[in-house]
Short mmCIF file of C-alpha atoms and ligand atoms in Angstrom, two decimals:
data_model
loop_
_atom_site.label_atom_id
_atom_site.label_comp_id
_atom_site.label_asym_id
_atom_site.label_seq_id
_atom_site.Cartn_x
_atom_site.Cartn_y
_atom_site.Cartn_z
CA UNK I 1 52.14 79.62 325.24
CA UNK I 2 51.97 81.76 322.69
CA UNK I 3 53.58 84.31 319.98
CA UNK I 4 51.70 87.08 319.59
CA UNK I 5 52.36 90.12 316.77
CA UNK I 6 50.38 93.30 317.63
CA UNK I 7 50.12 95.26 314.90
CA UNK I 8 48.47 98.89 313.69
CA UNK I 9 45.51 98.23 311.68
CA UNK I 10 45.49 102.47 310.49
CA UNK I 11 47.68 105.10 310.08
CA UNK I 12 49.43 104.47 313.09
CA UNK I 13 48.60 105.78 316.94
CA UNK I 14 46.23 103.17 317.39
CA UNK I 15 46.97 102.75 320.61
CA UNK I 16 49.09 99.93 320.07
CA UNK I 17 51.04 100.78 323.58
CA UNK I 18 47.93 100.09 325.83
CA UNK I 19 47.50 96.86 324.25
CA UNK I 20 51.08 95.85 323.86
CA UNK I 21 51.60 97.31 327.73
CA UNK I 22 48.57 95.03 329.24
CA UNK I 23 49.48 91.58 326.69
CA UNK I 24 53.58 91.95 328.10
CA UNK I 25 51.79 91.26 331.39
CA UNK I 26 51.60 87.98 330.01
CA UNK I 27 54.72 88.00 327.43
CA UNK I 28 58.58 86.75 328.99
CA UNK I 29 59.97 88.80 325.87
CA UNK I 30 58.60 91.70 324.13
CA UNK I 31 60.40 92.27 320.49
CA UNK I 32 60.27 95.49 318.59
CA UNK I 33 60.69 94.41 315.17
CA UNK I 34 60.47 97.56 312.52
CA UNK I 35 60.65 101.65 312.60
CA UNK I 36 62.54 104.38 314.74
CA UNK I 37 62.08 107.37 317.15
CA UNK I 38 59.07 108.26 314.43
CA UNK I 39 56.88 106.06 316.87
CA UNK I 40 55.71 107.06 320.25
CA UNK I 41 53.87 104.85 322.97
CA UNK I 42 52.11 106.87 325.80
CA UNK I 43 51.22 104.20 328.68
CA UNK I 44 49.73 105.61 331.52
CA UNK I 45 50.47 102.86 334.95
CA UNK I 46 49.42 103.95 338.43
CA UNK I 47 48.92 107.17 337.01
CA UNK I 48 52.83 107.64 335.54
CA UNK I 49 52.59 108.65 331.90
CA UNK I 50 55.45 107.03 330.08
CA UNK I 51 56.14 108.15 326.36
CA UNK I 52 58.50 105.27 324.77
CA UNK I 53 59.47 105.95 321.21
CA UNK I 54 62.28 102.70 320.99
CA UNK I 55 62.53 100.85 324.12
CA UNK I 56 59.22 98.11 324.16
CA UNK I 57 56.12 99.07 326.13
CA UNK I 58 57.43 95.65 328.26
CA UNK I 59 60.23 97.24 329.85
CA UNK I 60 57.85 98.54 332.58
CA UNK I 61 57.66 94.83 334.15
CA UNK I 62 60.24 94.24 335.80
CA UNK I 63 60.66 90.42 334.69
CA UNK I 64 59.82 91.12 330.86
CA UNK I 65 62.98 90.98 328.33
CA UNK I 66 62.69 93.28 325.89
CA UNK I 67 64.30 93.65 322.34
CA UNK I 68 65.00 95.89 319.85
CA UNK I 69 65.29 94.46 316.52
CA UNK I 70 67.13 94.01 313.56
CA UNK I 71 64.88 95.97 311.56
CA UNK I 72 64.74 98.96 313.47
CA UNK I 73 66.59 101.56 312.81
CA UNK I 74 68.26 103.47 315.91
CA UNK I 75 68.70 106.69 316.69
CA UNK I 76 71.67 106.14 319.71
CA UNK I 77 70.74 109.87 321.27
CA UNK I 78 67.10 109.45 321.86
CA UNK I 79 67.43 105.56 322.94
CA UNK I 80 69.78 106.93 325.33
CA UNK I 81 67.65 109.58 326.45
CA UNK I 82 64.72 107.22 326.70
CA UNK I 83 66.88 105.04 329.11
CA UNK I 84 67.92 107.66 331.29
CA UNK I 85 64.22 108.43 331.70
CA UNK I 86 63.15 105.36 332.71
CA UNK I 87 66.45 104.51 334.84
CA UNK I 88 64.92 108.06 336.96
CA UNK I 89 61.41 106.47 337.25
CA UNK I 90 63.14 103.37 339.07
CA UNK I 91 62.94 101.51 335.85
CA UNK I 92 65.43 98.87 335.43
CA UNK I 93 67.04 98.57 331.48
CA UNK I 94 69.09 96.02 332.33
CA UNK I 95 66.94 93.81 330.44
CA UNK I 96 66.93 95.66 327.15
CA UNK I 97 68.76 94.23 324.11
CA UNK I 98 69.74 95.75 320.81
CA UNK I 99 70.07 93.72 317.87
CA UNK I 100 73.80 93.97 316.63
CA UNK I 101 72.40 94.47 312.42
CA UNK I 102 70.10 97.12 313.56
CA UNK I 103 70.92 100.35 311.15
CA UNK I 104 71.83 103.53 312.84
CA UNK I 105 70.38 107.10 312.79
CA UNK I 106 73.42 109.64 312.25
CA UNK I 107 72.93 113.55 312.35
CA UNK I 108 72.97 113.92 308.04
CA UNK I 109 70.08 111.40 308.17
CA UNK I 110 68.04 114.07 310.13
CA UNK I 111 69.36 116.68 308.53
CA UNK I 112 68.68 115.21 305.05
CA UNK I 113 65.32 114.26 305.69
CA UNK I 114 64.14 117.55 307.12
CA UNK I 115 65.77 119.56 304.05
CA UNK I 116 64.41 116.89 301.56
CA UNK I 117 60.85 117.51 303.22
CA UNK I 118 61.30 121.69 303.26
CA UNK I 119 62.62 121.21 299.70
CA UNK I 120 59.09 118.74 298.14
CA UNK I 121 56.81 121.82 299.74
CA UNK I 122 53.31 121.32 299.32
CA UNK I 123 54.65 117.83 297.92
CA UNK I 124 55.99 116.96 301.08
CA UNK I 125 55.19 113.74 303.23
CA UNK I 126 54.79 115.03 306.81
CA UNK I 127 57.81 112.87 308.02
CA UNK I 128 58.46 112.84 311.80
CA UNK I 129 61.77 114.78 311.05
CA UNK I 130 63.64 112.32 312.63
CA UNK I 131 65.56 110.75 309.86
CA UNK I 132 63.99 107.44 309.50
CA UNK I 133 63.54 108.27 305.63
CA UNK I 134 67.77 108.76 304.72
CA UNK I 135 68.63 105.92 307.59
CA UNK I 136 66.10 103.05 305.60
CA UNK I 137 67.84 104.67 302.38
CA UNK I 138 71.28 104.55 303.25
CA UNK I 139 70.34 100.75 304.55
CA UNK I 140 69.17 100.24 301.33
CA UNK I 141 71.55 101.61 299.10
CA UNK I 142 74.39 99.20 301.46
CA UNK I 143 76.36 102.95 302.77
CA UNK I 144 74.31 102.30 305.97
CA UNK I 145 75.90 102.09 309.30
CA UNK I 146 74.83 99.27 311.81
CA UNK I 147 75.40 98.43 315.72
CA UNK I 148 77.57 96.32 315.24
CA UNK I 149 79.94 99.05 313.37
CA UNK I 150 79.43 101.26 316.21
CA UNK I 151 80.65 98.85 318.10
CA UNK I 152 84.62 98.66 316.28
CA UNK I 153 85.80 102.04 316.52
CA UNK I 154 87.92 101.79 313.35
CA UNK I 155 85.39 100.31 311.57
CA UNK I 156 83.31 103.36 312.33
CA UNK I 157 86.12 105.96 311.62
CA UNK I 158 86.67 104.43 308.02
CA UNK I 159 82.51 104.69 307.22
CA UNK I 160 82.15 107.51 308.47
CA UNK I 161 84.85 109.51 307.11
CA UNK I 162 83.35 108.01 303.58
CA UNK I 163 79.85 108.64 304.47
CA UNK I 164 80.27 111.87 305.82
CA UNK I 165 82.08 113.10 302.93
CA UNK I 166 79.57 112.24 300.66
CA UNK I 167 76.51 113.66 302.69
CA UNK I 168 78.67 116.77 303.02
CA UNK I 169 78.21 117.82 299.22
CA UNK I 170 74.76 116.72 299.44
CA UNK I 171 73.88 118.94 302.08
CA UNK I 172 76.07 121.79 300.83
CA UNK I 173 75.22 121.63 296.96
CA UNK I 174 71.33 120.54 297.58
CA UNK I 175 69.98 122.20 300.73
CA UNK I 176 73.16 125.31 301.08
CA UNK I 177 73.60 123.33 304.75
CA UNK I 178 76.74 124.19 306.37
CA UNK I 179 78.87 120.40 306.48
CA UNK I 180 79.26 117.81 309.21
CA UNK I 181 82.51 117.29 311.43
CA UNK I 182 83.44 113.65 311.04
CA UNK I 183 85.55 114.04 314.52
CA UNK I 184 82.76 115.64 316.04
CA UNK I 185 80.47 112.81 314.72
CA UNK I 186 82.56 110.43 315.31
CA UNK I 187 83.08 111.54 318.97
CA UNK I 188 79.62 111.46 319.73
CA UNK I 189 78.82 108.34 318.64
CA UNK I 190 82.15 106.26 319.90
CA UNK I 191 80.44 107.47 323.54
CA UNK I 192 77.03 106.44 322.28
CA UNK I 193 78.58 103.30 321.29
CA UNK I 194 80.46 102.37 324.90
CA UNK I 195 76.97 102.95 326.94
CA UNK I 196 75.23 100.85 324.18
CA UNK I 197 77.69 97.88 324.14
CA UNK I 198 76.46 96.15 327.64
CA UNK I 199 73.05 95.80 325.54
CA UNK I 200 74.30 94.71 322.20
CA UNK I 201 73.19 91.03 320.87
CA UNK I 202 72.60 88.75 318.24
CA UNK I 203 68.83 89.48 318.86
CA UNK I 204 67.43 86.90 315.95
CA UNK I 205 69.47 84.24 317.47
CA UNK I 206 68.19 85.39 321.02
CA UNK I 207 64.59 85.08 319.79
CA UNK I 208 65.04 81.76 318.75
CA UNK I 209 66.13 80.83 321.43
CA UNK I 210 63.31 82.93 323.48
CA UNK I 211 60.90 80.11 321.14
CA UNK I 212 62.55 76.92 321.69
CA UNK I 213 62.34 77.47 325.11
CA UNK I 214 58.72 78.31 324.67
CA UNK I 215 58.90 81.16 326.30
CA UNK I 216 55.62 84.03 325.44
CA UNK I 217 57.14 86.69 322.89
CA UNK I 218 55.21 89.43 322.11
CA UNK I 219 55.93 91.19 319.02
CA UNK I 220 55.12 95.28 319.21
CA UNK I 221 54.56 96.44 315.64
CA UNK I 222 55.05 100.50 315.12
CA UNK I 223 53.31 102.74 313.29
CA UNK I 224 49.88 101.08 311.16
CA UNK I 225 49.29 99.03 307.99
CA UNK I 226 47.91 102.20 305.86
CA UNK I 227 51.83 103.40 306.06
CA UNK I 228 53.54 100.18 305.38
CA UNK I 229 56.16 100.90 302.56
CA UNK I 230 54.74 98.59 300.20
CA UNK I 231 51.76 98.09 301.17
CA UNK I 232 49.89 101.57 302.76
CA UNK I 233 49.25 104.48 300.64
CA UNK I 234 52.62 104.73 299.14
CA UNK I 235 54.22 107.80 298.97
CA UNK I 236 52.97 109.17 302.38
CA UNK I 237 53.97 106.15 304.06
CA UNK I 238 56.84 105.55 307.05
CA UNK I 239 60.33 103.30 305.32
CA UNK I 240 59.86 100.42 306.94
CA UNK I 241 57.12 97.19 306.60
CA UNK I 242 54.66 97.65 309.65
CA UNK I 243 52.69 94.74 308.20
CA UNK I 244 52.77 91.80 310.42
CA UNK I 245 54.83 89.85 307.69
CA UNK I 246 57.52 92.90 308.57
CA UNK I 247 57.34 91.69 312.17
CA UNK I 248 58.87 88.41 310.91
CA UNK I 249 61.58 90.16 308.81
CA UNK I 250 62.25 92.68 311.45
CA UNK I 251 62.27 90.61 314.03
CA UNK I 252 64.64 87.76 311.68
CA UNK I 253 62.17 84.63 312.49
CA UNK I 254 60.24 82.59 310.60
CA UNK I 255 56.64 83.19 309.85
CA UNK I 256 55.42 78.92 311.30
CA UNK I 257 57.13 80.41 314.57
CA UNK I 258 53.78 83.03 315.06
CA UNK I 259 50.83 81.81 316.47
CA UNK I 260 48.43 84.99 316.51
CA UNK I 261 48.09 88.63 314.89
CA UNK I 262 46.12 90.80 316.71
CA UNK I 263 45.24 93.97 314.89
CA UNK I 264 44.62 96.90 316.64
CA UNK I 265 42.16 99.84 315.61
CA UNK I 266 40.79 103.22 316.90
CA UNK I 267 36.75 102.92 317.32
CA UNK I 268 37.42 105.93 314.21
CA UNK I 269 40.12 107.04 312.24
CA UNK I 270 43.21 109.52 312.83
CA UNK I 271 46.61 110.52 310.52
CA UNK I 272 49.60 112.51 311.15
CA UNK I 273 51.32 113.81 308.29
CA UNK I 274 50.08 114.34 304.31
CA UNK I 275 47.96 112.15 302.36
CA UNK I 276 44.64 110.82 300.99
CA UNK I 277 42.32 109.85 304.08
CA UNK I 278 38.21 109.37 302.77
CA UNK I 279 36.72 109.70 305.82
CA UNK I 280 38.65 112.73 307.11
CA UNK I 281 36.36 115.16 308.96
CA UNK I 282 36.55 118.98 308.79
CA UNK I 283 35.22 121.29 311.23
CA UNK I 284 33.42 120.72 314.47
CA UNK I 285 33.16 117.22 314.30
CA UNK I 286 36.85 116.84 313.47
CA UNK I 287 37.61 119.49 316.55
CA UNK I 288 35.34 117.34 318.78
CA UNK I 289 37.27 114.00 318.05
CA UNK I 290 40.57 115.68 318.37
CA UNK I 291 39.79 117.58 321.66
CA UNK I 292 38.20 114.54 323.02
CA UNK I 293 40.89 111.53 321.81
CA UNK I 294 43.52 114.14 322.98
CA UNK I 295 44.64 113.52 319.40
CA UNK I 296 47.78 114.96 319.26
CA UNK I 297 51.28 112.98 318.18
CA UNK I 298 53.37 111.19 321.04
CA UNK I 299 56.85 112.21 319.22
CA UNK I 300 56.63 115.37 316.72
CA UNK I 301 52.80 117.03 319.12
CA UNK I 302 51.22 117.23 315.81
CA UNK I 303 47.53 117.62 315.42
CA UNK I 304 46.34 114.51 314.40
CA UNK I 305 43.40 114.76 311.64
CA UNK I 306 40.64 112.89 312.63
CA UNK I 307 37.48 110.82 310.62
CA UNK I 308 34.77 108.13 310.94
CA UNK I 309 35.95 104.69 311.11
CA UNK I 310 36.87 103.36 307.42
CA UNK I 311 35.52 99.55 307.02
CA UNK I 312 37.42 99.38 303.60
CA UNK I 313 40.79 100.04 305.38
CA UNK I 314 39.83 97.35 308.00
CA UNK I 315 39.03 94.81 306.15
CA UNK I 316 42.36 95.49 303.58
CA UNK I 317 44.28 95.25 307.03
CA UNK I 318 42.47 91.91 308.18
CA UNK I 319 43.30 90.64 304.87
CA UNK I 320 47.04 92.00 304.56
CA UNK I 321 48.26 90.81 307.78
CA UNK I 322 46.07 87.68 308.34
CA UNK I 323 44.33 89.18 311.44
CA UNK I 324 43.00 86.83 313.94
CA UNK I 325 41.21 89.32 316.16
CA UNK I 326 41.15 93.18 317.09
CA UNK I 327 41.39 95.47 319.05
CA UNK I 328 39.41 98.31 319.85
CA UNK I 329 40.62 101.53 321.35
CA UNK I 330 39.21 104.39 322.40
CA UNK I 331 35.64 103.85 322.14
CA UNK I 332 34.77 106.01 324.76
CA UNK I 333 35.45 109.59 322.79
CA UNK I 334 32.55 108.11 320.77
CA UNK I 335 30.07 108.60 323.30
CA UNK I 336 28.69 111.88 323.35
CA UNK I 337 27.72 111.96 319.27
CA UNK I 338 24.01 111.68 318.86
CA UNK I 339 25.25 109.21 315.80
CA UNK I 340 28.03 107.87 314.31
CA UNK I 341 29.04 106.81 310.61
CA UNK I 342 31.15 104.04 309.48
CA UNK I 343 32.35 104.01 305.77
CA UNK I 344 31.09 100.65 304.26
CA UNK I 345 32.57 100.97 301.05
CA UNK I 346 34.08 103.89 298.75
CA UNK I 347 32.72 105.51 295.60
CA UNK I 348 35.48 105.54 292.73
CA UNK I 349 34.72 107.25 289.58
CA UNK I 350 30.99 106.57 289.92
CA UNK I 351 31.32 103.04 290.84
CA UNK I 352 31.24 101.40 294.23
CA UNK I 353 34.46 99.78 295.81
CA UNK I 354 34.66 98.19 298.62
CA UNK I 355 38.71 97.47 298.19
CA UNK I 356 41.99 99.17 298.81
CA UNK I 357 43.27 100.63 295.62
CA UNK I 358 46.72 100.24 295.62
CA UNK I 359 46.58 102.89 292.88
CA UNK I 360 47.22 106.62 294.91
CA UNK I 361 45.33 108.21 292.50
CA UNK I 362 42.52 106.32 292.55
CA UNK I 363 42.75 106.05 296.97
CA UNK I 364 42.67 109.92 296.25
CA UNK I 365 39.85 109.77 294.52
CA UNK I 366 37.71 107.61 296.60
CA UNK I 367 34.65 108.94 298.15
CA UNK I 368 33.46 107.52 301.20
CA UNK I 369 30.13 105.30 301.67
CA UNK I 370 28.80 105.89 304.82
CA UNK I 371 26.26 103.97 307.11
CA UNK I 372 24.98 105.52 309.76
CA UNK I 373 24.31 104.02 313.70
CA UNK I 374 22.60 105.44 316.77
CA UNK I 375 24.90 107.10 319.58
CA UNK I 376 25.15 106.16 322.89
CA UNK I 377 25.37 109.36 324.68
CA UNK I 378 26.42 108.05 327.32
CA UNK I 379 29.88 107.15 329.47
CA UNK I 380 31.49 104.40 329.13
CA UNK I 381 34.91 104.95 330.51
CA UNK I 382 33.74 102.86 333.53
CA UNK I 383 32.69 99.70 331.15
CA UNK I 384 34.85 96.86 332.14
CA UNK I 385 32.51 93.70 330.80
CA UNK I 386 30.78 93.73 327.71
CA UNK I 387 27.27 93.84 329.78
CA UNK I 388 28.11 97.11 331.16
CA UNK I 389 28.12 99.12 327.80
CA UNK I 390 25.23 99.94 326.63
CA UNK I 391 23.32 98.18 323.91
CA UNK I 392 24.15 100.61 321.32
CA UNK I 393 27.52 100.95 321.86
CA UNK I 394 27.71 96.98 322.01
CA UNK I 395 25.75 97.23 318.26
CA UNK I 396 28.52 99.51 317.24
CA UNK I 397 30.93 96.83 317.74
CA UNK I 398 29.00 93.88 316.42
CA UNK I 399 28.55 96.12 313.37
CA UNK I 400 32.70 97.00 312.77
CA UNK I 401 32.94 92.99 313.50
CA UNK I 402 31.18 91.54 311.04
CA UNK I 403 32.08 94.26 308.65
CA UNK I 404 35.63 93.55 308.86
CA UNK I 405 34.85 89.47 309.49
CA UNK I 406 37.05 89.51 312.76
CA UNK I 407 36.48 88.95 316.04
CA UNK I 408 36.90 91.96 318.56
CA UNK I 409 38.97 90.97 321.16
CA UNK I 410 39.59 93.63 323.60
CA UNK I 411 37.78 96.73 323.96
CA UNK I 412 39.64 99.91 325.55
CA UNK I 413 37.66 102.74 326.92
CA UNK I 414 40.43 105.16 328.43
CA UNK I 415 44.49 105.31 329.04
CA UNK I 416 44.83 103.25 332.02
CA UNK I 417 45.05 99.63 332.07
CA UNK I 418 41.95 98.81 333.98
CA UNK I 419 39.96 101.19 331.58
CA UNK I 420 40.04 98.23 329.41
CA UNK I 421 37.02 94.75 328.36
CA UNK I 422 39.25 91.49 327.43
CA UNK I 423 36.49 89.94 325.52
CA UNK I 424 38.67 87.19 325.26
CA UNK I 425 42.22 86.83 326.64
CA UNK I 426 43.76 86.60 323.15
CA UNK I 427 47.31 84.57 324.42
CA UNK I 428 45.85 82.07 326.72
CA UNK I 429 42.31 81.80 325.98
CA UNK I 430 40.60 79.08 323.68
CA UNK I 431 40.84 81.18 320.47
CA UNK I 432 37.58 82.05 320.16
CA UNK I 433 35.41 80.08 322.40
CA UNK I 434 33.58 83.10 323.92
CA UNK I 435 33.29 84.27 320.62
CA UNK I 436 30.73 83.87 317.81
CA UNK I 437 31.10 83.74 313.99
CA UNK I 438 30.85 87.96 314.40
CA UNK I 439 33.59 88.30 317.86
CA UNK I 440 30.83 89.03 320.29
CA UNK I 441 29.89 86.65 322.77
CA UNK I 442 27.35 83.66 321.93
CA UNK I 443 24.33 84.15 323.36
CA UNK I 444 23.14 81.57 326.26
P1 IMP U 1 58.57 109.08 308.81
O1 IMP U 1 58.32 107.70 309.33
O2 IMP U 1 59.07 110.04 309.85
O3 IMP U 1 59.43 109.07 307.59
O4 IMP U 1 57.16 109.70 308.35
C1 IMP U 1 56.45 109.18 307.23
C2 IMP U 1 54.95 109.21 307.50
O5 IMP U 1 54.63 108.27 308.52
C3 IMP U 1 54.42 110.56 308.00
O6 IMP U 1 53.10 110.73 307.51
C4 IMP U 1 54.38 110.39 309.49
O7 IMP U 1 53.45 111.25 310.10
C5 IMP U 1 53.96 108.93 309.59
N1 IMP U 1 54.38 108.29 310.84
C6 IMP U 1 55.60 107.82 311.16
N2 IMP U 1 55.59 107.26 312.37
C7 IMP U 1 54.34 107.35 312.83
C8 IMP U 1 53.70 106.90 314.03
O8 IMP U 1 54.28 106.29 314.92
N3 IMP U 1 52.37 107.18 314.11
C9 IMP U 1 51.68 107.80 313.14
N4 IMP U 1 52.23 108.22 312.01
C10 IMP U 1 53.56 108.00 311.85
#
């Protein structure tokens, strides 16, 4: 038995929802602890693509419980939306919970944080659009509107009508946006609000209770450790804590109650949205990653940008969310390059670094270090033990272990579940008995 965070160990679109999707196989409760609709899981089962942006990668076993926490914030449309989906593809929601303190997306936070991003220009983030921005503000600033007030209609009317006032000069004397109904709003969300109820809970107490009965919980971090609000490369960075620490928060359990962080990493690098990024890559090698990673976001179908693995960023993400092991996806759109590069360490001002600056400047003034390893060049979608890759591919790995000084895990080599090398099943295995000091296999 065991409770497992899975977290981002980039910018995000990892491919956390593979992983996630094949460890619920073994969770009884899968717990989305942070972020919005900003995220977006593509699982591909039995050939059945399934793009999740709220609703846990776990709903798609039929036995799995799956929660959406207290520090998400929810956007009552889309979740909706998403349910209806999944309710068409025969997929039961009955056992999908929504934490009661859970902050809710309303129209001016969308509205607000696409005006706010037209209005920065060139200075602008790259949000999703979605409002997750204004919604983590307004929770912030104590104006925000949770579940639970969606849930007590008069409660609601006497926010809103407050809220919605104030937003309404905003968006008129700011941005020249025509105002908000508070009827209208309201009537929206009071129907939201009766379709919601069934799944409303106390979900920190429901957790708890999830452990005590030592039950397998699974928590499904979103987005990646780079755009962790406090901790990623701060200002082009999500609202929310990503950082397995923010699981915890999110989630509203203690940190003793954890038993394993698994980290999960592209075999390179991608980003969405503005922002330093060292190892970015610009022209045909950029194209060739995009084109073959299909590198293009779940929720807003943004190009992603697209770079050599950075070791510095892995090992800051090891370190800042106590990694036990990793993950490796997408290893596979690495194997037609005749060779590959991994940034070992950054050049700042004429010096070498081989930390995270927390400083943005000096992140966007770090030049990358490269070392260089021999291709493959050839497949390895159909690799499912680590004998069947070959040995350069297998070097490749060895080399991003003992760089980062964490074992590797699993090893995924395409979108569907079987595409996929458990190294070591990281929830009921012997942590790390197949593994040596490096997270490859001890020799015989
Ligand atoms: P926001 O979360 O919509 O406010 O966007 C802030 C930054 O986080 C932007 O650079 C987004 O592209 C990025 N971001 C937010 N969610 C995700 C995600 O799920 N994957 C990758 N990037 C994300």
């Amino acid at each position: 038995m065991a409770n497992v965070i899975v977290i981002g160990a980039q910018w995000g679109d990892e491919g956390k929802g593979k992983i996630t999707d094949l460890l619920s196989r073994s969770a009884d409760v899968v717990v989305r602890p942070q972020g919005g609709v900003n995220a977006g899981h593509t699982i591909v089962v039995k050939g059945q693509t399934f793009k999740l942006h709220l609703i846990p990668s776990g709903i798609l076993y039929p036995e799995t419980e799956c929660i959406i926490g207290s520090g998400t914030v929810i956007d009552p449309q889309i979740l909706l939306e998403e349910m209806d989906q999944l309710a068409a593809l025969n997929v039961s929601v009955e056992r999908l919970y929504i934490s009661q303190t859970a902050h809710v997306t309303m129209p001016y936070h969308r509205l607000l944080d696409q005006a706010s991003e037209e209005k920065r220009g060139e200075h602008k983030i790259g949000t999703t659009g979605r409002g997750i921005g204004p919604t983590y503000a307004d929770k912030s600033e104590r104006t925000g509107i949770r579940v639970v007030d969606l849930m007590e209609p008069e409660t609601l009317e006497k926010k809103l009508a407050w809220t919605i006032n104030n937003k309404n000069v905003i968006l008129d004397k700011l941005y020249e946006l025509p105002p908000l109904d508070v009827e209208a709003v309201m009537a929206d969300y009071l129907a939201y609000a009766e379709r919601l109820r069934p799944h409303v809970v106390d979900s920190s107490l429901k957790i708890y209770e999830a452990i005590k009965a030592r039950k397998n919980i699974l928590f499904e971090g979103a987005q990646g450790t780079l755009l962790d609000l406090d901790h990623g490369t701060y200002p082009y960075v999500t609202s929310s804590n990503p950082i397995a620490g923010g699981a915890c928060v999110g989630a509203g359990i203690g940190p003793t109650m954890i038993d394993r962080v698994i980290g999960v990493a592209k075999a390179y690098t991608t980003r969405v949205g503005e922002g330093p990024f060292p190892t970015e890559l610009i022209g045909a090698l950029n194209q060739h990653l995009c084109d073959r990673g299909a590198e293009f976001g779940t929720t807003t179908g943004r190009r992603r940008r697209c770079g050599w693995f950075d070791g510095v960023i892995g090992r800051y993400a090891v370190r800042i969310n106590g990694l036990d092991c990793l993950a490796i996806t997408k290893l596979d759109v690495l194997d037609e390059l005749e060779e590959i590069k991994v940034c070992v360490a950054y050049e700042l001002d004429g010096a070498t670094c081989d930390h995270f600056p927390g400083n943005a400047a000096q992140f966007a003034r770090c030049r990358p270090l490269y070392e260089t390893l021999p291709g493959w060049q050839r497949s390895t979608a159909h690799c499912r033990t680590l004998e069947d890759l070959p040995q350069k591919a297998l070097d490749y790995l060895k080399f991003l272990a003992e760089l980062m000084e964490v074992p590797i895990a699993i090893v995924s080599l395409g979108a569907s579940r079987d595409q996929t090398i458990i190294v070591e099943d990281p929830i009921h295995g012997p942590k790390r008995a197949l593994l040596d000091a490096t997270g490859l296999p001890v020799e015989t």
